[in-house]
Amino acid sequence: MKIHEYQAKQLFREAGVPVPRGIVAHSLDDVTQAFQQLGGALAVVKSQIHAGGRGKGTFKEQPEQRGVVLVKSADEAHENAGRMMGNTLVTIQTGEEGKQVNTLFVEEGLEIARELYLGIVIDRESSCPVLIMSTEGGMEIEEVAEHSPEKIIREYFDVALGLLPYQARKMAFALGMEGKTVRSAEKFLTKVCQFFIDNDCSMTEINPLIVTGDGELVALDAKVTFDDNALFRHKNLEPFRDLSEEEPAEVKAQDAGLSYVKLDGNIGCLVNGAGLAMSTMDLIKLHGGEPANFLDVGGGATVDAVTEAFRIILADENVKAVLVNIFGGIMKCDVIVEALLTAYDKVGFHVPLVVRLEGTNVEKAREMLAASGKDIITAENLTDAAKKVVGTLQG
Ligand code: ADP
Ligand code: MG
């Protein structure tokens, strides 16, 4: 789950990670008031969407307007907000369709002495979180990684211990910090790493992390993603979810207990088991097709879940054929076929359907399919299934 910058900064503040003072705004009047309330000569008006690159992004309706702007008066704040609120911001991360801005965040403008990069992710190879920093703040880290990888430094830390003070100091020295700033960094880095652990984050990114004129570290930007599989133990994060930012079909699938990821192709896939879903997608590609989605109905798929899965797949207008690939292990094939036939009647099919079944009770399941009299193409094995489903599109 992703959250907005203003929400991430609220959590940062509660965790003792320094952030600028800021006020969230849902209307243009809120923006004017926020500027006055902050009371400074300089403020920043920031579009709140689940994507980065806002500072360089522009609006479809207002090509001159940027997604993050520095303003020097309440009027200027109001004028800029008028060109942002309700409009569609296109950034390097949104894709060309962009994202509608419904919320703005007004923040005090800080004096920037240095801009750094900070990211924390899970490193799968070492099975632990890694703190990644660079002197190239404000730049895309992918770009730094490609052109000057030597400028990226890493520090792995233990989830039970957190980032240890010596590790934080090592990082600070490697970034060329001195005196008071090293002490500020020690506090900042240990706290932000603890935040990552405590909230089961899959990513925390601060770009830029700044050193102020007073030599203090402050998070100027905040991008946080939580591990969905751990959300059940963070009920406090529930209100932060913004469904308008998520793919509607993925939200529906989640509610039905399905793992669904929408993709760009035209072959809908319904599979049990994530590994099988991956290999199904691979084989479709191998035989010249493009999957429209990843969908794992799970080991204990019920008639209701399978029906919902078909609904979601068929609601995607890109889908021109569907491949069902089931391996009956604990789940019996005949149970799946029963669900499939019920779903077939309930949802109605307007595209070719290829079914491959293997495993427990497969004979009985195949008989049920044959006896159903429905227009279903059966396949002998996975390769056969992939070829057949790709073939339906070429005919
Ligand atoms: P994005 O990464 O989506 O472009 P940022 O929050 O990083 O958005 O903001 C873009 C740029 O705006 C930053 O790199 C920084 O230079 C400037 N900026 C953002 N917030 C502030 C602030 N509170 N004070 C001063 N400058 C800011
Ligand atoms: Mg940024």
PDB file of N, CA and C in Angstrom, residues 71-109:
ATOM      1  N   VAL A  71       6.278  29.427  -3.435  1.00  0.00           N
ATOM      2  CA  VAL A  71       5.482  30.657  -3.521  1.00  0.00           C
ATOM      3  C   VAL A  71       5.879  31.627  -2.414  1.00  0.00           C
ATOM      4  N   LYS A  72       5.686  32.945  -2.703  1.00  0.00           N
ATOM      5  CA  LYS A  72       6.137  33.970  -1.766  1.00  0.00           C
ATOM      6  C   LYS A  72       5.003  34.760  -1.120  1.00  0.00           C
ATOM      7  N   SER A  73       3.758  34.453  -1.512  1.00  0.00           N
ATOM      8  CA  SER A  73       2.627  35.145  -0.882  1.00  0.00           C
ATOM      9  C   SER A  73       1.403  34.236  -0.904  1.00  0.00           C
ATOM     10  N   ALA A  74       0.420  34.610  -0.084  1.00  0.00           N
ATOM     11  CA  ALA A  74      -0.818  33.830  -0.025  1.00  0.00           C
ATOM     12  C   ALA A  74      -1.524  33.881  -1.380  1.00  0.00           C
ATOM     13  N   ASP A  75      -1.458  35.044  -2.049  1.00  0.00           N
ATOM     14  CA  ASP A  75      -2.097  35.168  -3.366  1.00  0.00           C
ATOM     15  C   ASP A  75      -1.450  34.241  -4.385  1.00  0.00           C
ATOM     16  N   GLU A  76      -0.127  34.253  -4.362  1.00  0.00           N
ATOM     17  CA  GLU A  76       0.602  33.398  -5.299  1.00  0.00           C
ATOM     18  C   GLU A  76       0.290  31.921  -5.035  1.00  0.00           C
ATOM     19  N   ALA A  77       0.179  31.578  -3.758  1.00  0.00           N
ATOM     20  CA  ALA A  77      -0.163  30.202  -3.385  1.00  0.00           C
ATOM     21  C   ALA A  77      -1.534  29.849  -3.944  1.00  0.00           C
ATOM     22  N   HIS A  78      -2.474  30.762  -3.759  1.00  0.00           N
ATOM     23  CA  HIS A  78      -3.854  30.562  -4.205  1.00  0.00           C
ATOM     24  C   HIS A  78      -3.922  30.410  -5.727  1.00  0.00           C
ATOM     25  N   GLU A  79      -3.198  31.283  -6.442  1.00  0.00           N
ATOM     26  CA  GLU A  79      -3.211  31.233  -7.912  1.00  0.00           C
ATOM     27  C   GLU A  79      -2.667  29.900  -8.430  1.00  0.00           C
ATOM     28  N   ASN A  80      -1.522  29.506  -7.879  1.00  0.00           N
ATOM     29  CA  ASN A  80      -0.930  28.223  -8.298  1.00  0.00           C
ATOM     30  C   ASN A  80      -1.871  27.067  -7.986  1.00  0.00           C
ATOM     31  N   ALA A  81      -2.431  27.094  -6.777  1.00  0.00           N
ATOM     32  CA  ALA A  81      -3.341  26.019  -6.362  1.00  0.00           C
ATOM     33  C   ALA A  81      -4.515  25.925  -7.324  1.00  0.00           C
ATOM     34  N   GLY A  82      -4.985  27.082  -7.814  1.00  0.00           N
ATOM     35  CA  GLY A  82      -6.116  27.114  -8.748  1.00  0.00           C
ATOM     36  C   GLY A  82      -5.809  26.384 -10.046  1.00  0.00           C
ATOM     37  N   ARG A  83      -4.529  26.393 -10.412  1.00  0.00           N
ATOM     38  CA  ARG A  83      -4.150  25.691 -11.649  1.00  0.00           C
ATOM     39  C   ARG A  83      -3.843  24.215 -11.402  1.00  0.00           C
ATOM     40  N   MET A  84      -3.760  23.829 -10.120  1.00  0.00           N
ATOM     41  CA  MET A  84      -3.407  22.450  -9.780  1.00  0.00           C
ATOM     42  C   MET A  84      -4.623  21.613  -9.358  1.00  0.00           C
ATOM     43  N   MET A  85      -5.410  22.165  -8.464  1.00  0.00           N
ATOM     44  CA  MET A  85      -6.508  21.405  -7.853  1.00  0.00           C
ATOM     45  C   MET A  85      -7.498  20.914  -8.895  1.00  0.00           C
ATOM     46  N   GLY A  86      -7.769  19.619  -8.889  1.00  0.00           N
ATOM     47  CA  GLY A  86      -8.740  19.040  -9.811  1.00  0.00           C
ATOM     48  C   GLY A  86      -8.167  18.718 -11.180  1.00  0.00           C
ATOM     49  N   ASN A  87      -6.948  19.195 -11.460  1.00  0.00           N
ATOM     50  CA  ASN A  87      -6.334  18.939 -12.759  1.00  0.00           C
ATOM     51  C   ASN A  87      -5.457  17.687 -12.750  1.00  0.00           C
ATOM     52  N   THR A  88      -5.027  17.306 -13.955  1.00  0.00           N
ATOM     53  CA  THR A  88      -4.309  16.042 -14.113  1.00  0.00           C
ATOM     54  C   THR A  88      -2.814  16.265 -14.248  1.00  0.00           C
ATOM     55  N   LEU A  89      -2.087  15.764 -13.283  1.00  0.00           N
ATOM     56  CA  LEU A  89      -0.632  15.936 -13.268  1.00  0.00           C
ATOM     57  C   LEU A  89       0.044  14.739 -13.950  1.00  0.00           C
ATOM     58  N   VAL A  90       0.908  15.048 -14.913  1.00  0.00           N
ATOM     59  CA  VAL A  90       1.644  14.003 -15.609  1.00  0.00           C
ATOM     60  C   VAL A  90       3.114  14.100 -15.204  1.00  0.00           C
ATOM     61  N   THR A  91       3.655  13.029 -14.616  1.00  0.00           N
ATOM     62  CA  THR A  91       5.074  13.004 -14.265  1.00  0.00           C
ATOM     63  C   THR A  91       5.699  11.762 -14.883  1.00  0.00           C
ATOM     64  N   ILE A  92       6.999  11.670 -14.732  1.00  0.00           N
ATOM     65  CA  ILE A  92       7.737  10.539 -15.270  1.00  0.00           C
ATOM     66  C   ILE A  92       7.233   9.215 -14.677  1.00  0.00           C
ATOM     67  N   GLN A  93       6.584   9.294 -13.501  1.00  0.00           N
ATOM     68  CA  GLN A  93       6.118   8.066 -12.841  1.00  0.00           C
ATOM     69  C   GLN A  93       4.628   7.779 -13.010  1.00  0.00           C
ATOM     70  N   THR A  94       3.850   8.715 -13.567  1.00  0.00           N
ATOM     71  CA  THR A  94       2.398   8.482 -13.651  1.00  0.00           C
ATOM     72  C   THR A  94       1.982   7.796 -14.943  1.00  0.00           C
ATOM     73  N   GLY A  95       2.854   7.781 -15.950  1.00  0.00           N
ATOM     74  CA  GLY A  95       2.411   7.367 -17.283  1.00  0.00           C
ATOM     75  C   GLY A  95       1.716   8.554 -17.906  1.00  0.00           C
ATOM     76  N   GLU A  96       1.449   8.473 -19.216  1.00  0.00           N
ATOM     77  CA  GLU A  96       0.953   9.670 -19.895  1.00  0.00           C
ATOM     78  C   GLU A  96      -0.483  10.023 -19.538  1.00  0.00           C
ATOM     79  N   GLU A  97      -1.222   9.068 -18.941  1.00  0.00           N
ATOM     80  CA  GLU A  97      -2.602   9.417 -18.560  1.00  0.00           C
ATOM     81  C   GLU A  97      -2.637  10.311 -17.326  1.00  0.00           C
ATOM     82  N   GLY A  98      -1.539  10.336 -16.546  1.00  0.00           N
ATOM     83  CA  GLY A  98      -1.457  11.240 -15.407  1.00  0.00           C
ATOM     84  C   GLY A  98      -2.360  10.867 -14.245  1.00  0.00           C
ATOM     85  N   LYS A  99      -2.344  11.711 -13.216  1.00  0.00           N
ATOM     86  CA  LYS A  99      -3.198  11.470 -12.049  1.00  0.00           C
ATOM     87  C   LYS A  99      -3.843  12.765 -11.595  1.00  0.00           C
ATOM     88  N   GLN A 100      -5.109  12.666 -11.232  1.00  0.00           N
ATOM     89  CA  GLN A 100      -5.825  13.860 -10.812  1.00  0.00           C
ATOM     90  C   GLN A 100      -5.382  14.290  -9.405  1.00  0.00           C
ATOM     91  N   VAL A 101      -5.177  15.594  -9.254  1.00  0.00           N
ATOM     92  CA  VAL A 101      -4.759  16.137  -7.956  1.00  0.00           C
ATOM     93  C   VAL A 101      -5.995  16.615  -7.203  1.00  0.00           C
ATOM     94  N   ASN A 102      -6.275  15.981  -6.081  1.00  0.00           N
ATOM     95  CA  ASN A 102      -7.437  16.367  -5.274  1.00  0.00           C
ATOM     96  C   ASN A 102      -7.037  16.977  -3.940  1.00  0.00           C
ATOM     97  N   THR A 103      -5.750  16.847  -3.609  1.00  0.00           N
ATOM     98  CA  THR A 103      -5.263  17.331  -2.319  1.00  0.00           C
ATOM     99  C   THR A 103      -3.934  18.035  -2.534  1.00  0.00           C
ATOM    100  N   LEU A 104      -3.745  19.142  -1.821  1.00  0.00           N
ATOM    101  CA  LEU A 104      -2.457  19.844  -1.872  1.00  0.00           C
ATOM    102  C   LEU A 104      -1.866  19.872  -0.471  1.00  0.00           C
ATOM    103  N   PHE A 105      -0.553  19.994  -0.431  1.00  0.00           N
ATOM    104  CA  PHE A 105       0.129  20.086   0.850  1.00  0.00           C
ATOM    105  C   PHE A 105       0.940  21.373   0.816  1.00  0.00           C
ATOM    106  N   VAL A 106       0.694  22.234   1.791  1.00  0.00           N
ATOM    107  CA  VAL A 106       1.401  23.512   1.834  1.00  0.00           C
ATOM    108  C   VAL A 106       2.425  23.424   2.957  1.00  0.00           C
ATOM    109  N   GLU A 107       3.671  23.693   2.596  1.00  0.00           N
ATOM    110  CA  GLU A 107       4.755  23.446   3.531  1.00  0.00           C
ATOM    111  C   GLU A 107       5.639  24.682   3.638  1.00  0.00           C
ATOM    112  N   GLU A 108       6.249  24.874   4.788  1.00  0.00           N
ATOM    113  CA  GLU A 108       7.200  25.991   4.915  1.00  0.00           C
ATOM    114  C   GLU A 108       8.370  25.751   3.957  1.00  0.00           C
ATOM    115  N   GLY A 109       8.848  26.817   3.335  1.00  0.00           N
ATOM    116  CA  GLY A 109       9.993  26.697   2.434  1.00  0.00           C
ATOM    117  C   GLY A 109      11.271  26.718   3.256  1.00  0.00           C
TER     118      GLY A 109
END
